[in-house]
Every structure is written in structure tokens, then in C-alpha cells.
C-alpha positions as a Python dict, from the first residue, in 0.01 Angstrom:
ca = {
    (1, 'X'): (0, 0, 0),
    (2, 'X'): (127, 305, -99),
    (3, 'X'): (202, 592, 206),
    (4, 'X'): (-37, 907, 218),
    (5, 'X'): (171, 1217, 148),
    (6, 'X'): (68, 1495, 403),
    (7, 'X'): (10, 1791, 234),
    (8, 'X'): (250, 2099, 240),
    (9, 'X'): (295, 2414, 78),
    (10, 'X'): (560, 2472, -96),
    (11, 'X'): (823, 2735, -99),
    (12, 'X'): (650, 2928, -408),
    (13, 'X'): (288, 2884, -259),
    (14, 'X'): (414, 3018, 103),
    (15, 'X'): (526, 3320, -106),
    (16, 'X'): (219, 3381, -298),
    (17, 'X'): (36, 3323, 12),
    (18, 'X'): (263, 3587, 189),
    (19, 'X'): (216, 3806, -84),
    (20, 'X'): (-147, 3806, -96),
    (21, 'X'): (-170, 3926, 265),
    (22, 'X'): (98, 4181, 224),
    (23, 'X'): (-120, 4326, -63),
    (24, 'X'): (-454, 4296, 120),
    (25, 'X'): (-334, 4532, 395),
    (26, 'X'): (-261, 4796, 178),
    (27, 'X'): (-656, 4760, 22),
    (28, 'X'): (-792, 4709, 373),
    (29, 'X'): (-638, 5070, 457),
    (30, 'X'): (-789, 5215, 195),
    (31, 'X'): (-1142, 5143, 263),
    (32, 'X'): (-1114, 5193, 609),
    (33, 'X'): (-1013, 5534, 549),
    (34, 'X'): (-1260, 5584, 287),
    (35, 'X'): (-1535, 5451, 570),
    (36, 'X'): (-1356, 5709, 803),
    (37, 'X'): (-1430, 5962, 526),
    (38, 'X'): (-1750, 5913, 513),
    (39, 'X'): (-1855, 5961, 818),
    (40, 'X'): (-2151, 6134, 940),
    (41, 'X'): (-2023, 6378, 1201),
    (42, 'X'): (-2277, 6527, 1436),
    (43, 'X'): (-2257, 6811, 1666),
    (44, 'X'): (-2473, 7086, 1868),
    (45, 'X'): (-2478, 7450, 1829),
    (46, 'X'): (-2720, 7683, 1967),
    (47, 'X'): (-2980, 7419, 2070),
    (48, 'X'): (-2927, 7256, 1706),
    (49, 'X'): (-2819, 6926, 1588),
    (50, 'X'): (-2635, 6978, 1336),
    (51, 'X'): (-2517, 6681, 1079),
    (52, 'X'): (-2185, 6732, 862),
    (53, 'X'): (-2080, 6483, 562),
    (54, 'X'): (-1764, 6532, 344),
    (55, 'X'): (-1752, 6333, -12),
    (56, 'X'): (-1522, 6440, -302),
    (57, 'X'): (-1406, 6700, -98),
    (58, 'X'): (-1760, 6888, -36),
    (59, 'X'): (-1857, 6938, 260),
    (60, 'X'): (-2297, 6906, 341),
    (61, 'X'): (-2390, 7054, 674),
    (62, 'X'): (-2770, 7066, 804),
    (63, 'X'): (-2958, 7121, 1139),
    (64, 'X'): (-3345, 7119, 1118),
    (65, 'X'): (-3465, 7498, 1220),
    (66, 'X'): (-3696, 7536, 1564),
    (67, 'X'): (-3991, 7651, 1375),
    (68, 'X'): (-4226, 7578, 1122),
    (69, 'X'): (-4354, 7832, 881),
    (70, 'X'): (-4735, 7779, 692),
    (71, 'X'): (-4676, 7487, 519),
    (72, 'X'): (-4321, 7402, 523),
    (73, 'X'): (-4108, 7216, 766),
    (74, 'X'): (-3701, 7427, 718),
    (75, 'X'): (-3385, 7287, 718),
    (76, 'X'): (-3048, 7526, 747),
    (77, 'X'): (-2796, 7412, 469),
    (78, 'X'): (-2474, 7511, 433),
    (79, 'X'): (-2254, 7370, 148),
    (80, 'X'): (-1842, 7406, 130),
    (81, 'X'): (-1639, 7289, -194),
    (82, 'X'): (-1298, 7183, -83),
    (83, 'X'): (-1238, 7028, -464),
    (84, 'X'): (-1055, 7162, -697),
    (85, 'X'): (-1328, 7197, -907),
    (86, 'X'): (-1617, 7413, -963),
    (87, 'X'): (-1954, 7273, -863),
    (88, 'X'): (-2387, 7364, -915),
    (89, 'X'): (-2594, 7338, -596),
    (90, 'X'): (-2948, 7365, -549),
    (91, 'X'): (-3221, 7303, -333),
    (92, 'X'): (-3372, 7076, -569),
    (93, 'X'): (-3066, 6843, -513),
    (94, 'X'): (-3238, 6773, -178),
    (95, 'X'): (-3502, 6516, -111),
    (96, 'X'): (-3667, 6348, 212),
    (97, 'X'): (-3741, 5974, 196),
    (98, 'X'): (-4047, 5916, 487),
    (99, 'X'): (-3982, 5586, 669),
    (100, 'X'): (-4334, 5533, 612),
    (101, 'X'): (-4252, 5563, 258),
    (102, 'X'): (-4284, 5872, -13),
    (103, 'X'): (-4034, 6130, -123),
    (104, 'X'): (-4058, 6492, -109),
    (105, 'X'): (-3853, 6708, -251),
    (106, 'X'): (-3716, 7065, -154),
    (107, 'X'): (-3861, 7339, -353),
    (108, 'X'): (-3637, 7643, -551),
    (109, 'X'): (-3585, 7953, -393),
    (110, 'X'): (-3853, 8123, -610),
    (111, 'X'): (-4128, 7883, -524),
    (112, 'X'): (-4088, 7919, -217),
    (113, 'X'): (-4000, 8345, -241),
    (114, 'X'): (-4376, 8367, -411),
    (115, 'X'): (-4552, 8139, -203),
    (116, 'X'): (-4393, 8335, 121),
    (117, 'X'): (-4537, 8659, -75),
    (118, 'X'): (-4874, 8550, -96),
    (119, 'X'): (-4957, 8344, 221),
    (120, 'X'): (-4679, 8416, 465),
    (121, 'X'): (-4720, 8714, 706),
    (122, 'X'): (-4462, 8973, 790),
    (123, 'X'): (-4476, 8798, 1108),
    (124, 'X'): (-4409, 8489, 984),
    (125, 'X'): (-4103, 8589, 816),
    (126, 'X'): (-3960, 8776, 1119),
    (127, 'X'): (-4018, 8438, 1313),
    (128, 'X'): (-3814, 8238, 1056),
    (129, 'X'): (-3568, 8526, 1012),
    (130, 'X'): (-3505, 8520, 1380),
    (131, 'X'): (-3440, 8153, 1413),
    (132, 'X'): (-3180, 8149, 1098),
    (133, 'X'): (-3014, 8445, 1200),
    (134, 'X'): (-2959, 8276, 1583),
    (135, 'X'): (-2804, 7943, 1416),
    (136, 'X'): (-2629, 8099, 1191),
    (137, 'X'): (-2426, 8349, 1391),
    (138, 'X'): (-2456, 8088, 1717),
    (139, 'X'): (-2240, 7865, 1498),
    (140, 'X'): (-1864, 7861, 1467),
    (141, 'X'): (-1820, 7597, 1201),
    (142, 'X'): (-2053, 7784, 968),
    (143, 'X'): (-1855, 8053, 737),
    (144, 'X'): (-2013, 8113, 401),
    (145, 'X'): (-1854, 8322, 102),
    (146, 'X'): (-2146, 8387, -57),
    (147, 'X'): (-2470, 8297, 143),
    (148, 'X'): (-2790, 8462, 361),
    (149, 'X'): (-2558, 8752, 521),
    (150, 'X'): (-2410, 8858, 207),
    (151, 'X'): (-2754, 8845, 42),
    (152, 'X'): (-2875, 9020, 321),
    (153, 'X'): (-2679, 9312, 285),
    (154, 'X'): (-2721, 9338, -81),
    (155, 'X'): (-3128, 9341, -19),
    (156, 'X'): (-3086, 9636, 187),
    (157, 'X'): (-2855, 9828, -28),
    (158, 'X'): (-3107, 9749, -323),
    (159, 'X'): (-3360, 9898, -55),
    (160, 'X'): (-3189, 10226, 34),
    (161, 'X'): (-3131, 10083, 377),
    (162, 'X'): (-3471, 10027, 539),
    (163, 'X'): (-3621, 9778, 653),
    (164, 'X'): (-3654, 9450, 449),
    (165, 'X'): (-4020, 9402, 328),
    (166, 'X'): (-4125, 9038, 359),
    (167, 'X'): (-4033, 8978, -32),
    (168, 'X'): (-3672, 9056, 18),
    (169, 'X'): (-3617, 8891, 334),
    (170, 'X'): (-3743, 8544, 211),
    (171, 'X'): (-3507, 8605, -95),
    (172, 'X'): (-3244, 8597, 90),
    (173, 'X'): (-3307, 8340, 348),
    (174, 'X'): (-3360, 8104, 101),
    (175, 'X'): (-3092, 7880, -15),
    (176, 'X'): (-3048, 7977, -388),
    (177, 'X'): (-2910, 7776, -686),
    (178, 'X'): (-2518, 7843, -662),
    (179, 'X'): (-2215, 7779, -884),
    (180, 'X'): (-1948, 7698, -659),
    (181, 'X'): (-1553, 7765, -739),
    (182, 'X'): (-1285, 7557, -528),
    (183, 'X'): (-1281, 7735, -172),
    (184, 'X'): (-1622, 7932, -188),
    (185, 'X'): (-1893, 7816, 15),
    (186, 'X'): (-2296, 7939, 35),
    (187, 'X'): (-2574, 7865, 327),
    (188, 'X'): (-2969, 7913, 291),
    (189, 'X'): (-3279, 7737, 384),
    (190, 'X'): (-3438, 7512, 221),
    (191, 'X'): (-3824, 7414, 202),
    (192, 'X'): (-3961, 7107, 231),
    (193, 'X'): (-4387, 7083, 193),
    (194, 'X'): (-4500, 6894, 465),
    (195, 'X'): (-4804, 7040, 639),
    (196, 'X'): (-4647, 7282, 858),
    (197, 'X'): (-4487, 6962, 1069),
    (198, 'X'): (-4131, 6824, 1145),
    (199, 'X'): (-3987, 6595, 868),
    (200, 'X'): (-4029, 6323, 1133),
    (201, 'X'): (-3795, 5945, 1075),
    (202, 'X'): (-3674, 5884, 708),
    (203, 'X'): (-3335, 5991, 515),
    (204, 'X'): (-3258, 6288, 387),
    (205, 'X'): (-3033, 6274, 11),
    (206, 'X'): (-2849, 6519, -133),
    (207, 'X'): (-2738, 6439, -511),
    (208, 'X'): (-2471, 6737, -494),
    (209, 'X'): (-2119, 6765, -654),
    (210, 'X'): (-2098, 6417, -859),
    (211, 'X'): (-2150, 6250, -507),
    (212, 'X'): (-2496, 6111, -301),
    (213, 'X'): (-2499, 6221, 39),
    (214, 'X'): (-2734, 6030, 285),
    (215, 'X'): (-2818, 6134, 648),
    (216, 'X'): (-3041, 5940, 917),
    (217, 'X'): (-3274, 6132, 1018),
    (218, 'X'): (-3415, 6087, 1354),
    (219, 'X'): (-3781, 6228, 1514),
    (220, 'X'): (-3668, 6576, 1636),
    (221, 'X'): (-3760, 6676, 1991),
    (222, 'X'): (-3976, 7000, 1986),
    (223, 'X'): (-3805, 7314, 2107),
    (224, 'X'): (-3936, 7420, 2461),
    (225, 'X'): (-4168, 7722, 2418),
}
């Protein structure tokens, strides 16, 4: 009978064995910093929770405003291009998947501009005015190029200085389409329809800058009055 050989590797297997889990590490690296990458960072500001995703080298950063205005439930956006290329953002790049199913999508600037005109109260708009202004300048991670303060200013100049009718101020609260060079940034709020009430559970997508950008989104606790 003949005698069972016990298997072995041999001297050019060990090395491609060896070599394969030199070359793996490298790989394994790389997606674990990619992961790291893409990771949702969360933080508070002002009362806020505010949500911050880099991909491509853009920067997404939201907080869900303490008040609802008519119709709409408000988000504060604030988008930074760290690539070195130039990139289009606009509202309509955002959209709200319900956990209970259904999409809804955030509305342009001018939509919402005319539908603030014709339903909103000057009242209304000083309420939502208020609560921007307070997260914007209550947070220190939040410094736009070209967003609401420098269309605020240019409202009033276009006004003589007075005070900004209800028209103007919702133009430049609201976050606006943007072209975006390497290094500029913009903020503004965007509009979702939803009865007046809180987005509640679901995921909110941005398809921005050649990338998709997903955030959880929790039920938000209602501000104390």
C-alpha cells in the first residue's frame, strides 16, 4: 500500500500566500479610510443638531430649524467645496425619503420666495428670520462666502437701507441655486412641503457635486416654548 503524502505548501505557494496578505493590507487601509471619510459627524450649536458629511471634498452641513412656517417644515444648509473643481448646488438636489414611505422634494428659492409673498405674514417671516439668524451666527463651524448675510446686505442696499419688506427677506433666506468655485462656500434654507410639521424618521439625500450624500434622520424633539 502506498504511504499518504501529508500535504505541504511549498516554498512558491508560502510566497504567494505571503504576498497576498501583504497586498490585502494595503486595500484594507484604503477602505477603512474611505469609511472614516464618510462619516456622518454630528454636533450641537445653539440648541441645534447639526449633521456634517464630506464626499469628493464637499462638505454638506444641516440642522433642522426650531420653527415651522405655513406649510413648510425648514432645514439650514450650508454647502463648502474643498475640490478643486467648480460645482452647481441647489435646493432641488435635496429630497426626504419618509420611513413610512414617499419622497418629497425641496422646492427652488422662487417657489418658495412667491408662495412666502402671498400666504406668509410679515410675522411669519420675522419668526423664521429670527431663528436662521440665531443658528447661523450661534455657529462657529458655519462661514459662508457667498450665502444669507451677504444676500442680506445686498437686499438692503437694493432697498436704500430700510427695513426689508417680507419679499426681500425670504429672498435671501432662502438657499439659492449656486455655482461653486474651489474654496467658496454658500448657506440658505431650504423648504420642504410637509403640512407645517417636522420631517419626522426617514433619510434625507443630497445628489450634490458628482456624489450622493445620505443622512439618518431621527424624530426631532420640539423646542421648549
Amino acid at each position: 500500500m502506498e504511504a499518504r503524502k501529508s500535504p505541504k505548501l511549498t516554498h512558491g505557494a508560502l510566497s504567494c500566500t505571503y504576498m497576498r496578505s501583504r497586498l490585502s493590507l494595503p486595500l484594507a487601509a484604503v477602505l477603512f479610510t474611505g469609511a472614516l471619510h464618510a462619516q456622518i459627524i454630528e454636533f450641537e450649536s445653539g440648541g441645534l443638531k447639526y449633521r456634517t458629511l464630506t464626499r469628493g471634498g464637499v462638505t454638506i452641513m444641516w440642522a433642522h430649524l426650531p420653527m415651522h412656517i405655513k406649510e413648510y417644515a425648514v432645514l439650514q444648509v450650508a454647502i463648502s467645496n474643498g475640490s478643486p473643481v467648480s460645482w452647481q448646488v441647489k435646493p432641488q438636489d435635496f429630497k426626504f425619503e419618509k420611513v413610512e414611505g414617499g419622497n418629497i422634494a425641496a422646492l427652488p428659492a422662487a417657489t418658495v420666495v412667491e408662495s412666502l409673498m402671498e400666504r406668509a405674514g410679515r410675522g411669519d417671516v420675522i419668526k423664521l428670520i429670527t431663528a436662521y439668524e440665531t443658528a447661523l451666527y450661534g455657529n462657529t463651524k458655519m462661514h459662508s462666502t457667498n450665502g444669507y448675510e451677504e444676500r442680506r446686505q445686498s437686499a438692503q442696499a437694493e432697498l436704500g437701507g430700510g427695513k426689508l419688506r417680507a419679499a426681500a427677506a425670504a429672498s435671501a433666506i432662502a438657499f439659492v441655486a449656486s455655482k461653486l468655485l474651489p474654496g467658496q462656500s454658500t448657506d440658505g434654507a431650504i423648504f420642504f412641503v410637509n403640512g407645517g410639521k417636522p420631517l419626522g424618521a426617514g433619510k434625507l439625500t443630497a445628489n450634490a457635486a458628482g456624489e450622493i450624500f445620505e443622512f439618518p434622520v431621527e424624530v426631532e424633539a420640539r423646542p421648549r416654548p
